[in-house]
CSV table of C-alpha atoms in Angstrom, one decimal:
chain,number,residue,atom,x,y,z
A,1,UNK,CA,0.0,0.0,0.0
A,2,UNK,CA,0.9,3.6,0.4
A,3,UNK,CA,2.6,5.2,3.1
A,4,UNK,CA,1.4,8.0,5.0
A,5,UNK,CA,2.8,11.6,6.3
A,6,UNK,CA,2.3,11.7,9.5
A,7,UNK,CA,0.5,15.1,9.2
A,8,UNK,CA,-2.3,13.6,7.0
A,9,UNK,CA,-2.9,13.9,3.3
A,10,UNK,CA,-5.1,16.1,2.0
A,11,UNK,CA,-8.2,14.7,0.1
A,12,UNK,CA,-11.0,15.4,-2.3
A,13,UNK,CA,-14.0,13.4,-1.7
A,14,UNK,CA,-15.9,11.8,-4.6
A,15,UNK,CA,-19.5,10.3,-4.3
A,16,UNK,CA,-21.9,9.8,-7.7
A,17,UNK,CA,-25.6,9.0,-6.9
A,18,UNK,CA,-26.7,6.3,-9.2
A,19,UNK,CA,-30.7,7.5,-10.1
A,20,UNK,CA,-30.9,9.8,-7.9
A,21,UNK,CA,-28.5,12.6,-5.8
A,22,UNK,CA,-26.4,11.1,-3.3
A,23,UNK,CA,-28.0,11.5,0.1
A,24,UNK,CA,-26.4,13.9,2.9
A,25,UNK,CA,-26.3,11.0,5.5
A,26,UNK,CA,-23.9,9.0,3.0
A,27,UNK,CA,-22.0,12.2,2.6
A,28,UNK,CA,-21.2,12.9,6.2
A,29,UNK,CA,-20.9,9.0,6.6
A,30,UNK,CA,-17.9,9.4,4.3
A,31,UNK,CA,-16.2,12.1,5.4
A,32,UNK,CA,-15.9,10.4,8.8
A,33,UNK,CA,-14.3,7.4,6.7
A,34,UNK,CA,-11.9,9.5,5.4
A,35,UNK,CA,-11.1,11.2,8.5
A,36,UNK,CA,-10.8,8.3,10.7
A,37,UNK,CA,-8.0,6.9,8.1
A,38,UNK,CA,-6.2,10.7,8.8
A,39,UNK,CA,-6.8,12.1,6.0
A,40,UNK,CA,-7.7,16.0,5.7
A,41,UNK,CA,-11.3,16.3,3.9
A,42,UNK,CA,-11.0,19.6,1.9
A,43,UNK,CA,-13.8,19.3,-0.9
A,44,UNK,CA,-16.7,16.9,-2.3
A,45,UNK,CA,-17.4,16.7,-5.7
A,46,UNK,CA,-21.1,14.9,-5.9
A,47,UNK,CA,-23.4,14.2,-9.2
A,48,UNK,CA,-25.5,11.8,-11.0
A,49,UNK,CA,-25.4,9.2,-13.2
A,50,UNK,CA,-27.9,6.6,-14.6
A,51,UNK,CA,-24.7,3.8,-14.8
A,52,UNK,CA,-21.1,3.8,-14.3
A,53,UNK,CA,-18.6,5.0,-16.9
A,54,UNK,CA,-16.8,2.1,-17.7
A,55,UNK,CA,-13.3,4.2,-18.2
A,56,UNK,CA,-13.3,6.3,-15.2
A,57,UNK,CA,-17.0,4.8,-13.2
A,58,UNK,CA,-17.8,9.0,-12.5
A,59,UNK,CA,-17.8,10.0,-16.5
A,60,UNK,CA,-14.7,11.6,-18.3
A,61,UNK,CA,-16.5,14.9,-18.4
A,62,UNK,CA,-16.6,14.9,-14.5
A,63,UNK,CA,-13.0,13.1,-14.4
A,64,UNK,CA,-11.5,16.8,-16.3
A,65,UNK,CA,-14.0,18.5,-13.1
A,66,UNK,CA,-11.9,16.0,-10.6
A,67,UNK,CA,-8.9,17.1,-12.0
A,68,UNK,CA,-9.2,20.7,-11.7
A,69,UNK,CA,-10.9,20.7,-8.0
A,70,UNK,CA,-7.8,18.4,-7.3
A,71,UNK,CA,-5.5,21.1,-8.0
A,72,UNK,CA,-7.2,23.9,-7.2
A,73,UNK,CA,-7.1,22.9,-3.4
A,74,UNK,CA,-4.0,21.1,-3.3
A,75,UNK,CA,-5.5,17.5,-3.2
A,76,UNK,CA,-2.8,14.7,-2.9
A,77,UNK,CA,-5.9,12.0,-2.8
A,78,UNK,CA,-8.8,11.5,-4.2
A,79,UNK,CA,-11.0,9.2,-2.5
A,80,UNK,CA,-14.4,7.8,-4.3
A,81,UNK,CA,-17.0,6.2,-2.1
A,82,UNK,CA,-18.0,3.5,-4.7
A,83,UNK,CA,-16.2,-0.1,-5.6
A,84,UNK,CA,-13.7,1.1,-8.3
A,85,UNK,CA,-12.3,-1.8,-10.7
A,86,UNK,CA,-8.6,-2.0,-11.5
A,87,UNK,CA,-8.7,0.0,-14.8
A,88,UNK,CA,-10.8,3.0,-13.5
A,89,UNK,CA,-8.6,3.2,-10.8
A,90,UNK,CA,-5.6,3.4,-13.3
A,91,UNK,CA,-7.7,5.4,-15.6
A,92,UNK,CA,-8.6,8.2,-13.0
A,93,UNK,CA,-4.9,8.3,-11.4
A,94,UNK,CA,-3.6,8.8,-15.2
A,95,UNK,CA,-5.7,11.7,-15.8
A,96,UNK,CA,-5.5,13.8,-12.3
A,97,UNK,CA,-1.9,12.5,-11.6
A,98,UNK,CA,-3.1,11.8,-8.0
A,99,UNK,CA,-3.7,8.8,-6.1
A,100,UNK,CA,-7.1,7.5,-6.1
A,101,UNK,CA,-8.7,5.3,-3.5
A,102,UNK,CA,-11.9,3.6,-3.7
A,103,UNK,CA,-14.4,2.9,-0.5
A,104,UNK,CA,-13.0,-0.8,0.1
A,105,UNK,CA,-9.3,0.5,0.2
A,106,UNK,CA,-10.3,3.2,2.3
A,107,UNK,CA,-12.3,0.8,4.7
A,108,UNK,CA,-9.2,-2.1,4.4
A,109,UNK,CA,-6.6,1.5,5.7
A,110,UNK,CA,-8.6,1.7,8.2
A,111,UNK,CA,-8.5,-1.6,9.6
A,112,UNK,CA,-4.7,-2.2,9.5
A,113,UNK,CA,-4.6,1.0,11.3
A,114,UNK,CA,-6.8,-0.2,14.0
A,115,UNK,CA,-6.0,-3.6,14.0
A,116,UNK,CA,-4.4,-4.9,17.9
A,117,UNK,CA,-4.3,-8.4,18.2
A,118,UNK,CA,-1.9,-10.6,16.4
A,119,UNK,CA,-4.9,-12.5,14.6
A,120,UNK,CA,-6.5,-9.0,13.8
A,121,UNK,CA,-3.6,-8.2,12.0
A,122,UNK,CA,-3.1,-10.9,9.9
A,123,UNK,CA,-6.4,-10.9,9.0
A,124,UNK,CA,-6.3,-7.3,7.8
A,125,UNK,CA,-3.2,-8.4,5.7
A,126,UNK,CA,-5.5,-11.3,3.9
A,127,UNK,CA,-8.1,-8.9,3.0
A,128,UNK,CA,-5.3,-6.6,1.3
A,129,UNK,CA,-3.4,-9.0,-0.3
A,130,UNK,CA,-6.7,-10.2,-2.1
A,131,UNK,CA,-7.7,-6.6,-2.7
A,132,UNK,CA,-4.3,-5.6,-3.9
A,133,UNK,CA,-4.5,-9.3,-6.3
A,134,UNK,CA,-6.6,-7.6,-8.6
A,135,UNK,CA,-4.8,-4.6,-9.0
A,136,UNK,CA,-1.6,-6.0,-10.0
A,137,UNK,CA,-2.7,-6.4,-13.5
A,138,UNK,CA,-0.4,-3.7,-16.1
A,139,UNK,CA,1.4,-3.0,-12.7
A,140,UNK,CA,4.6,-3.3,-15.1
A,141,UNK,CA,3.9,-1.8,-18.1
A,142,UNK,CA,6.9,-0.1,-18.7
A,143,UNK,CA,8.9,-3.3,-18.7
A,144,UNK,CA,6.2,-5.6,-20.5
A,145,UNK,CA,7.2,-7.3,-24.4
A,146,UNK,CA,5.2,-4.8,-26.9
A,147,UNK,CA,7.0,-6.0,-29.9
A,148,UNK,CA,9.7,-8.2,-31.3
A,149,UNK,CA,13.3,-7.3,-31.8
A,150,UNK,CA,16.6,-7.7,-30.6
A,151,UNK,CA,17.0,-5.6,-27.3
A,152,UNK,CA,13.0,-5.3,-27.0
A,153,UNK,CA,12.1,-7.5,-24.9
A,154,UNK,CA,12.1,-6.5,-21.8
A,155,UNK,CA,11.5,-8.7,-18.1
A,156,UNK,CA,8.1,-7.6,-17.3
A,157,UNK,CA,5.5,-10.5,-18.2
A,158,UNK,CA,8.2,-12.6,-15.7
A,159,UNK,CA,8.5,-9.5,-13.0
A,160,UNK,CA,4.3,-9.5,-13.0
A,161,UNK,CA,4.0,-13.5,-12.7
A,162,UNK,CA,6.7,-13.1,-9.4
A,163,UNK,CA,4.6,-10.7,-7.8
A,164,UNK,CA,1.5,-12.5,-8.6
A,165,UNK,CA,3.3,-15.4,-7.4
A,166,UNK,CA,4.5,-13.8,-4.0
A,167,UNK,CA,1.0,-12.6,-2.7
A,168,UNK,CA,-0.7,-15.9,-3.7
A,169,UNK,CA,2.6,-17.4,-1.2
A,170,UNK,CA,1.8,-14.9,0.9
A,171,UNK,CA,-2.0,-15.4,1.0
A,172,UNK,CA,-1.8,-19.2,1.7
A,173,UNK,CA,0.8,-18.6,4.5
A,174,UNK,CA,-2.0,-16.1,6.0
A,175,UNK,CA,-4.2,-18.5,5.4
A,176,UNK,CA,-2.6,-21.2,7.6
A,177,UNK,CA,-1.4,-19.4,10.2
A,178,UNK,CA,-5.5,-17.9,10.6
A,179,UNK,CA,-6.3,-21.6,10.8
A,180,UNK,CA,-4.1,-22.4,14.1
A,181,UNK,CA,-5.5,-19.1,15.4
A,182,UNK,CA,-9.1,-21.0,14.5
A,183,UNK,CA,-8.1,-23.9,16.3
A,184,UNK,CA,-7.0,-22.3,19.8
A,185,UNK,CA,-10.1,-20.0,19.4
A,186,UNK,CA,-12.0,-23.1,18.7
A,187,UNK,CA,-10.6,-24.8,21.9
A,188,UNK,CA,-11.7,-22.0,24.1
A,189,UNK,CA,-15.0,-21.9,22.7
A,190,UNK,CA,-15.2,-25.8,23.5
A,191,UNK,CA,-14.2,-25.1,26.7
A,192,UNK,CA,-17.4,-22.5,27.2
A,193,UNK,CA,-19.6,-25.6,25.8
A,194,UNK,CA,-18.4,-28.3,28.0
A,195,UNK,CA,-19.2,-25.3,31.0
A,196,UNK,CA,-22.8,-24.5,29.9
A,197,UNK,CA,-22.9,-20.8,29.9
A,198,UNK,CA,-25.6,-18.3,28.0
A,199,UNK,CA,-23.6,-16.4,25.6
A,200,UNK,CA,-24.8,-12.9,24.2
A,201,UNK,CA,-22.7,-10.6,21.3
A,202,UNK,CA,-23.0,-7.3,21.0
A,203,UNK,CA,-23.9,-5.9,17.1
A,204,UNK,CA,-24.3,-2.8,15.1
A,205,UNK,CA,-23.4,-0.7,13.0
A,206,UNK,CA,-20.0,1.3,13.7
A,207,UNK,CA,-19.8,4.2,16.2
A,208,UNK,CA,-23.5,3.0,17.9
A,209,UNK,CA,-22.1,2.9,21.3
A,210,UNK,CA,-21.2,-0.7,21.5
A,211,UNK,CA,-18.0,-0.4,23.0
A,212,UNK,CA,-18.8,2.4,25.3
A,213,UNK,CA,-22.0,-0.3,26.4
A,214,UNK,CA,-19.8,-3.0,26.7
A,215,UNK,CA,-17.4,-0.9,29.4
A,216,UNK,CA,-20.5,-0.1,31.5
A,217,UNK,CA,-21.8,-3.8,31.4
A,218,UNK,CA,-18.4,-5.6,32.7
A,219,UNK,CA,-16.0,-2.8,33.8
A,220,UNK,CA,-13.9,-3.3,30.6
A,221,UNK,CA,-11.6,-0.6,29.2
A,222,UNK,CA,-12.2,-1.1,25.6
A,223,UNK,CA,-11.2,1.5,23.6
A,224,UNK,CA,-13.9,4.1,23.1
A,225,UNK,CA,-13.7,7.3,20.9
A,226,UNK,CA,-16.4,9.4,18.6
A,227,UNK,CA,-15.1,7.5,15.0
A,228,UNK,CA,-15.4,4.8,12.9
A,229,UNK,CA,-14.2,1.5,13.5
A,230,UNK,CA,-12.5,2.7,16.7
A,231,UNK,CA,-11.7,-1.1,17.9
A,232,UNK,CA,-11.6,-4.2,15.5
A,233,UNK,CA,-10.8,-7.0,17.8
A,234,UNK,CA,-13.2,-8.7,19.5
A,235,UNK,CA,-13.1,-8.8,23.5
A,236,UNK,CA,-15.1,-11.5,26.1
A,237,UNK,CA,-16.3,-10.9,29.4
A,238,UNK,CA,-18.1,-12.2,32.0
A,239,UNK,CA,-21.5,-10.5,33.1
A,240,UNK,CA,-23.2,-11.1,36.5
A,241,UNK,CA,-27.0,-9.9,36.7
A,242,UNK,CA,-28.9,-10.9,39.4
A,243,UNK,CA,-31.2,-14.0,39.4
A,244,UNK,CA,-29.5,-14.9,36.4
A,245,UNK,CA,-26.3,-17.3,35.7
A,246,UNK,CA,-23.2,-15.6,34.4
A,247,UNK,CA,-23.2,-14.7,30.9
A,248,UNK,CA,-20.4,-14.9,28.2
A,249,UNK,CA,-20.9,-11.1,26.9
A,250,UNK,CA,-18.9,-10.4,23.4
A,251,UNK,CA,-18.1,-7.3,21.7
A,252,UNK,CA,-17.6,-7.9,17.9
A,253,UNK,CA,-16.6,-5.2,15.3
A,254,UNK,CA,-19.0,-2.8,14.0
A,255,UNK,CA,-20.4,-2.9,10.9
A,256,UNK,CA,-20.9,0.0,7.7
A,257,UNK,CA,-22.8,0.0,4.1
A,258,UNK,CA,-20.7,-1.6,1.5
A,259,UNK,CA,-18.4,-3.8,3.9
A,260,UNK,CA,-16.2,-4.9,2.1
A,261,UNK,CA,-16.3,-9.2,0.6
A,262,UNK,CA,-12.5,-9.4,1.3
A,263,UNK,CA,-13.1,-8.1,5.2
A,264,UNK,CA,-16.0,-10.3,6.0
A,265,UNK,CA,-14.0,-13.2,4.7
A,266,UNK,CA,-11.1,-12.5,6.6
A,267,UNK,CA,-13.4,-11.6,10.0
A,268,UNK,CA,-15.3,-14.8,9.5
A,269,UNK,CA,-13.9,-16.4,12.2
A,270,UNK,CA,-14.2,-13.8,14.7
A,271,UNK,CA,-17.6,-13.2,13.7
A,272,UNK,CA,-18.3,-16.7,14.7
A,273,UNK,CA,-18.7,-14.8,18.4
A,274,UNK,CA,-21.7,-13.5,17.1
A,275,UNK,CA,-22.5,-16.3,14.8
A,276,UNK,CA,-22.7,-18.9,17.8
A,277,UNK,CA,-24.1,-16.6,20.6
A,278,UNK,CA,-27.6,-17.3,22.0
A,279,UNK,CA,-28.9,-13.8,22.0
A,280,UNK,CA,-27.5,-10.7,20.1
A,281,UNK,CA,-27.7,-7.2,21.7
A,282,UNK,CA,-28.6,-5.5,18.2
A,283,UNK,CA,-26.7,-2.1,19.4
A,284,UNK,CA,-28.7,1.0,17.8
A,285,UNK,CA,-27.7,5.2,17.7
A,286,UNK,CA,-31.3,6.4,18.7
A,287,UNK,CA,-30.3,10.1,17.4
A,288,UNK,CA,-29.1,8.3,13.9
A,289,UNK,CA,-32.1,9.5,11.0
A,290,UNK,CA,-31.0,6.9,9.1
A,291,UNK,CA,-30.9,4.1,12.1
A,292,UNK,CA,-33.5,2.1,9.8
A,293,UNK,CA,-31.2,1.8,7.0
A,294,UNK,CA,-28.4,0.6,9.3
A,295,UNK,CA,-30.3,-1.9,11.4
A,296,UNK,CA,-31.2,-3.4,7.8
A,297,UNK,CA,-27.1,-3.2,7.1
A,298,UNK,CA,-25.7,-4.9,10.1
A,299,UNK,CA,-28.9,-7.4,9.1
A,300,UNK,CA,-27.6,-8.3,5.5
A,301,UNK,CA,-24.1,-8.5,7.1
A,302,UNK,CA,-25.5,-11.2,10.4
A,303,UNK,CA,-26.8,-13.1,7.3
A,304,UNK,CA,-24.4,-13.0,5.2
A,305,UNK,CA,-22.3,-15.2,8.1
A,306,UNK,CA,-24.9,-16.9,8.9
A,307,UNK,CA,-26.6,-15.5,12.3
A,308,UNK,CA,-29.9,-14.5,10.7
A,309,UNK,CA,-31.5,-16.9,13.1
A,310,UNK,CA,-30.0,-16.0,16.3
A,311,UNK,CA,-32.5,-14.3,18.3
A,312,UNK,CA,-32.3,-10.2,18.8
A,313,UNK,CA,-32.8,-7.7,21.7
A,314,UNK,CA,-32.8,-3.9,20.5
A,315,UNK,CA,-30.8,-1.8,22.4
A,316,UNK,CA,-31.6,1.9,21.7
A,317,UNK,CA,-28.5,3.8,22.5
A,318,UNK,CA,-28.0,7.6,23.1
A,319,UNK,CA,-31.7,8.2,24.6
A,320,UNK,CA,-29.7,11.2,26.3
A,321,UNK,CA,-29.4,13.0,22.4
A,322,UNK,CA,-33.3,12.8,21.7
A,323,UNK,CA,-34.5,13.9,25.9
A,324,UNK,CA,-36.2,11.0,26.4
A,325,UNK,CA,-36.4,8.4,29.2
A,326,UNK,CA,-35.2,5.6,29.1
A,327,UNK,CA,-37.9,1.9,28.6
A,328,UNK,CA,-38.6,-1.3,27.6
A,329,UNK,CA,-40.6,-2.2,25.2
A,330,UNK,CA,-42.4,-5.3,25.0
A,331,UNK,CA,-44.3,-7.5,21.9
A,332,UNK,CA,-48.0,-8.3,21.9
A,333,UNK,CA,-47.2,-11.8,24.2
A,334,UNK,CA,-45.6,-9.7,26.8
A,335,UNK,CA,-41.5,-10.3,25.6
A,336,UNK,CA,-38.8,-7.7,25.9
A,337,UNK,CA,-38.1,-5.7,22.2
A,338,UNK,CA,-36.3,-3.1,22.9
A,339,UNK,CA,-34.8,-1.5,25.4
A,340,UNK,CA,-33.7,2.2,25.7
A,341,UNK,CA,-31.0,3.6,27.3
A,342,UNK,CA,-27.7,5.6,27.6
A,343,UNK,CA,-24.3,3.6,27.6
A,344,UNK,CA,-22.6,7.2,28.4
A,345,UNK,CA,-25.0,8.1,31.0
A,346,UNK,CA,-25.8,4.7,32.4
A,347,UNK,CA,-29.6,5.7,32.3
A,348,UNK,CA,-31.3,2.4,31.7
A,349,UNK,CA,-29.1,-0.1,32.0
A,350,UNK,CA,-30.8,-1.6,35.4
A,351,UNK,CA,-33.6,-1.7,32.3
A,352,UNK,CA,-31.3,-3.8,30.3
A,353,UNK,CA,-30.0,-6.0,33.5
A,354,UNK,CA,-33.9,-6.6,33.6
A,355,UNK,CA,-34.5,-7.7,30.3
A,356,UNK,CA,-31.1,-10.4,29.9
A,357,UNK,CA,-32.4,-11.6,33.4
A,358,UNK,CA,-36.2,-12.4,31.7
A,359,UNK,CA,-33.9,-14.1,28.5
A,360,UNK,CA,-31.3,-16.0,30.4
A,361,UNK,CA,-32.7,-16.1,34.4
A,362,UNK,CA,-33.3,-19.7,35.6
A,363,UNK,CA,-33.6,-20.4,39.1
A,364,UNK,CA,-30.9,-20.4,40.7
A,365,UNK,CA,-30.4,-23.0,44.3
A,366,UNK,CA,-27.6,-22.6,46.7
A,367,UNK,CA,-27.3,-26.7,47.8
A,368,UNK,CA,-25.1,-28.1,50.4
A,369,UNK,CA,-23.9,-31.3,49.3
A,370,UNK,CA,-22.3,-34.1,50.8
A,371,UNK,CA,-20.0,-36.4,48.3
A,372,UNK,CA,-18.9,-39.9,49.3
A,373,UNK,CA,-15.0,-40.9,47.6
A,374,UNK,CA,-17.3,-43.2,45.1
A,375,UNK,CA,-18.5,-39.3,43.8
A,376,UNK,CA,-15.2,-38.0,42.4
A,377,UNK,CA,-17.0,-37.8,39.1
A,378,UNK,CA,-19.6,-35.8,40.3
A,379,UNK,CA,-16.9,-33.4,42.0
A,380,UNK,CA,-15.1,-32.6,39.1
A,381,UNK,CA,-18.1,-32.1,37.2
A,382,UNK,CA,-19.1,-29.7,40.1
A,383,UNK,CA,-15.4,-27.9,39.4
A,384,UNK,CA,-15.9,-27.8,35.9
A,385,UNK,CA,-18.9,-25.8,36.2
A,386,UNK,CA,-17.1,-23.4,38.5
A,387,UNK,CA,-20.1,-24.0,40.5
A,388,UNK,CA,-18.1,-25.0,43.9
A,389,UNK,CA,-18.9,-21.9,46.4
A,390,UNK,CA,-16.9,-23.9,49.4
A,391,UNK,CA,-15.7,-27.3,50.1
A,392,UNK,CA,-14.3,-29.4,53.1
A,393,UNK,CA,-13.1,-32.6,53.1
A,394,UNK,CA,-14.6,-35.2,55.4
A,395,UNK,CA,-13.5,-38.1,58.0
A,396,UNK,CA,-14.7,-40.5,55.6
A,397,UNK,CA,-12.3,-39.6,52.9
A,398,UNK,CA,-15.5,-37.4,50.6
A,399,UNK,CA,-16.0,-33.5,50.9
A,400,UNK,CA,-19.3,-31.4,51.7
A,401,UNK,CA,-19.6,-29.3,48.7
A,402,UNK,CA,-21.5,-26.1,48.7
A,403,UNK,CA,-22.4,-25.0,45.2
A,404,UNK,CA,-24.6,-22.9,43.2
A,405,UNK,CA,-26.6,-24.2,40.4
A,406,UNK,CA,-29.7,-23.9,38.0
A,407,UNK,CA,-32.7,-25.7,40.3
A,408,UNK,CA,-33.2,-27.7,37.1
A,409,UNK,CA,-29.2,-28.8,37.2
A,410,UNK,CA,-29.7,-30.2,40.8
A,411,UNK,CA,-32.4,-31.7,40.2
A,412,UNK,CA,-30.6,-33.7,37.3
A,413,UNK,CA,-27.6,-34.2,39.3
A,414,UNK,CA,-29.4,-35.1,42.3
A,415,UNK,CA,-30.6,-38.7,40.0
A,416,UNK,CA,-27.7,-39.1,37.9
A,417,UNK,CA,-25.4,-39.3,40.4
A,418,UNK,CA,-28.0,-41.6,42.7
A,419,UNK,CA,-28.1,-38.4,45.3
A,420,UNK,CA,-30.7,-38.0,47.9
A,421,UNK,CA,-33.1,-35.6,47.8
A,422,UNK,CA,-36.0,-34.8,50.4
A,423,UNK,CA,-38.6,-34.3,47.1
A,424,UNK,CA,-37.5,-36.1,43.5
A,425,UNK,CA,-37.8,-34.6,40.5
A,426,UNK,CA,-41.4,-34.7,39.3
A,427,UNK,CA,-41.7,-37.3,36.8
A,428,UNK,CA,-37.6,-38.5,37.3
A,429,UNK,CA,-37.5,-40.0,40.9
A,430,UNK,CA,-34.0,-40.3,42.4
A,431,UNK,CA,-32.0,-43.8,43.4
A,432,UNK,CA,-30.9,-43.4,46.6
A,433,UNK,CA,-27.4,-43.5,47.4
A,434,UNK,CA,-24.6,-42.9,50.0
A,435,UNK,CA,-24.9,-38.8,49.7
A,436,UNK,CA,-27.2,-35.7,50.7
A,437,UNK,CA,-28.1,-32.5,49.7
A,438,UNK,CA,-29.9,-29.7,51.4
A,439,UNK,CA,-31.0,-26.7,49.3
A,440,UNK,CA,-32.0,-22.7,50.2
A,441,UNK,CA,-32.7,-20.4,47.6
A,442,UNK,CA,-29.4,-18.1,46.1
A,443,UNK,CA,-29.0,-15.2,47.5
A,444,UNK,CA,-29.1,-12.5,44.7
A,445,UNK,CA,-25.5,-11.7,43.7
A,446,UNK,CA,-24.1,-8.8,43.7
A,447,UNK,CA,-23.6,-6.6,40.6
């Protein structure tokens, strides 16, 4: 790619409304683009076509307009908030003698800027390479074989096939190592299924507040700031609500119009948080006019990875920017839609608290049990489960365990494991064995 000053680049913005004029909300969407990649907005040029030029996509009478603006204002970038192909990317650089970047380059800056993580980063570098694969076409033109002759032919048909052959290389070594990171990621995933634990993800589109939501939620310090795409890696926390078992809480990257393929490829697997969650908080900006058209974006993108079906809670952000109060909202059999609130504020997030603790609460049974030596499977089941509050080890060579479990978990431990129980399980009566349990309801946890 290109390397950057660190004062920022100036740049003239370029967005064509196909049918129609482009709307102001896609405008002020892209300057933040181009501002969170540091460059220095200092014009827009905007019209309209019925189709895209095939030379330069914006129409070679409009290319001579890009041209002049560029100069005019001292433009060293021109960014176009469209999918350019290789050629018209070529084609408009010829003409203004400027670099030009299209919205998926712009987006795929942005990324490896923010990337973090060590798996972030490589994926960013997979979704460049295969961006970059298709511009590498008359990269060498200079040096390519245009006729015959002694002394004519030049090196640059082999210098094109070694680059080609150095990012494909490249790619599959990505490639592998993203698998290994799979597999560990995998592993600690399995280890949440073997501990049954509700899972939730937060979603939205960028700069909703997810982050910020995320911090007041579990006492995280994710990175928070008023841009786009201000974090990219995915963090996992544990939330405690009371009257309700811990939950796995997951903050996933946000989401824009026109993500790009490459990027949701290489995010796959760390969308598979949100893919594999049992609820998603669908993260909203209240005070956004267009908030219907991104709740159908960050939609199209769930599907697109395959969590269309995982269930959704609404969570209206930034109640504090429209002067309301914050709610729930409930459907016609009495389920929690929506809730309001403000992340920055905190207002409404006992609301929230309220409305996981409907989704996920089970009853939960503080039992005092006591475990025989023939019981060491049931222990370490216990352990696994991080469901051991306190243990002491007996004269008989077993322990008294006291726990805290779903009611329905003790009651399917209690006959599994042939344990006593003053009342069986309606329909599941226990054997009776060498072991007892007494039981008291939890106390509500703190938060």
């Amino acid at each position: 790619m290109f390397d950057r000053p660190k004062s920022g680049e100036r740049a003239l913005l370029v967005r064509i409304g196909l049918g129609a004029q482009p709307a102001q909300a896609e405008l002020s969407e892209f300057e933040a683009l181009a501002a969170s990649a540091g460059a220095v907005p200092a014009g827009f040029v905007t019209g309209t076509r019925q189709r895209p030029d095939p030379r330069f996509f914006v129409g070679s009478g409009k290319a001579e307009e890009l041209k002049a603006r560029a100069e005019a204002i001292g433009a060293e970038l021109i960014l176009v908030d469209h999918t350019l192909s290789p050629s018209q990317e070529r084609n408009l650089e010829k003409l203004t003698g400027r670099r030009v970047l299209d919205r998926s380059g712009l987006i795929l800056d942005i990324f490896a800027q923010r990337a973090r993580s060590h798996e972030g980063k490589l994926q960013v570098e997979l979704a460049q390479l295969k961006h970059l694969q298709t511009r590498l076409v008359r990269g060498w033109t200079h040096l390519e074989r245009q006729k015959g002759g002694i002394g004519l032919r030049g090196p640059g048909e082999t210098q094109l096939e070694t680059d080609r052959r150095l990012v494909n290389n490249r790619i599959r070594t990505l490639n592998r190592r993203l698998e290994r990171l799979a597999l560990q990621r995998d592993t600690g995933r399995q280890t949440r299924i073997e501990v049954p634990m509700p899972g939730a993800a937060l979603v939205g589109y960028t700069n909703a507040g997810k982050s910020t939501l995320f911090n007041t939620l579990t006492g995280a310090a994710s990175y928070v700031a008023d841009q786009l795409f201000a974090t990219l890696d995915p963090t996992v926390r544990r939330l405690k609500i009371a009257h309700c078992p811990e939950i796995v809480l997951a903050d996933t990257v946000g989401f824009v119009r026109d993500l790009p393929h490459e990027l949701v490829a290489a995010f796959r697997s760390t969308l598979l948080e949100a893919r594999e969650a049992q609820l998603h908080l669908h993260v909203i900006d209240s005070s956004d006019p267009e908030r219907s058209e991104r709740i159908r974006t960050v939609n199209d993108v769930l599907a697109s990875i395959g969590a269309a079906g995982v269930p959704q809670l609404e969570v209206y952000n930034k109640v504090d920017l429209l002067g309301e109060r914050p709610r729930l909202e409930r459907d016609g059999e009495g389920v929690v839609r929506r809730v309001w609130l403000s992340a920055a504020t905190g207002a409404g997030i006992g609301l929230l608290h309220e409305a996981l603790a409907e989704r996920f609460g089970v009853r939960l049974v503080t039992v005092r049990l006591h475990l025989p030596p023939t019981h060491g499977r049931a222990r370490a089941e216990l352990f696994r489960r991080a469901a051991v509050l306190e243990e002491t080890a007996t004269a008989d060579g077993g322990w008294d365990v006291t726990v805290e479990l779903a009611e329905r978990d003790v009651e399917e431990l209690c006959c599994r494991e042939s344990i006593d129980r003053p009342r069986p399980a309606a329909g599941a009566p226990c054997v009776t064995g060498g072991a007892f349990l007494q039981s008291r309801p939890a106390a509500a946890p703190s938060l």
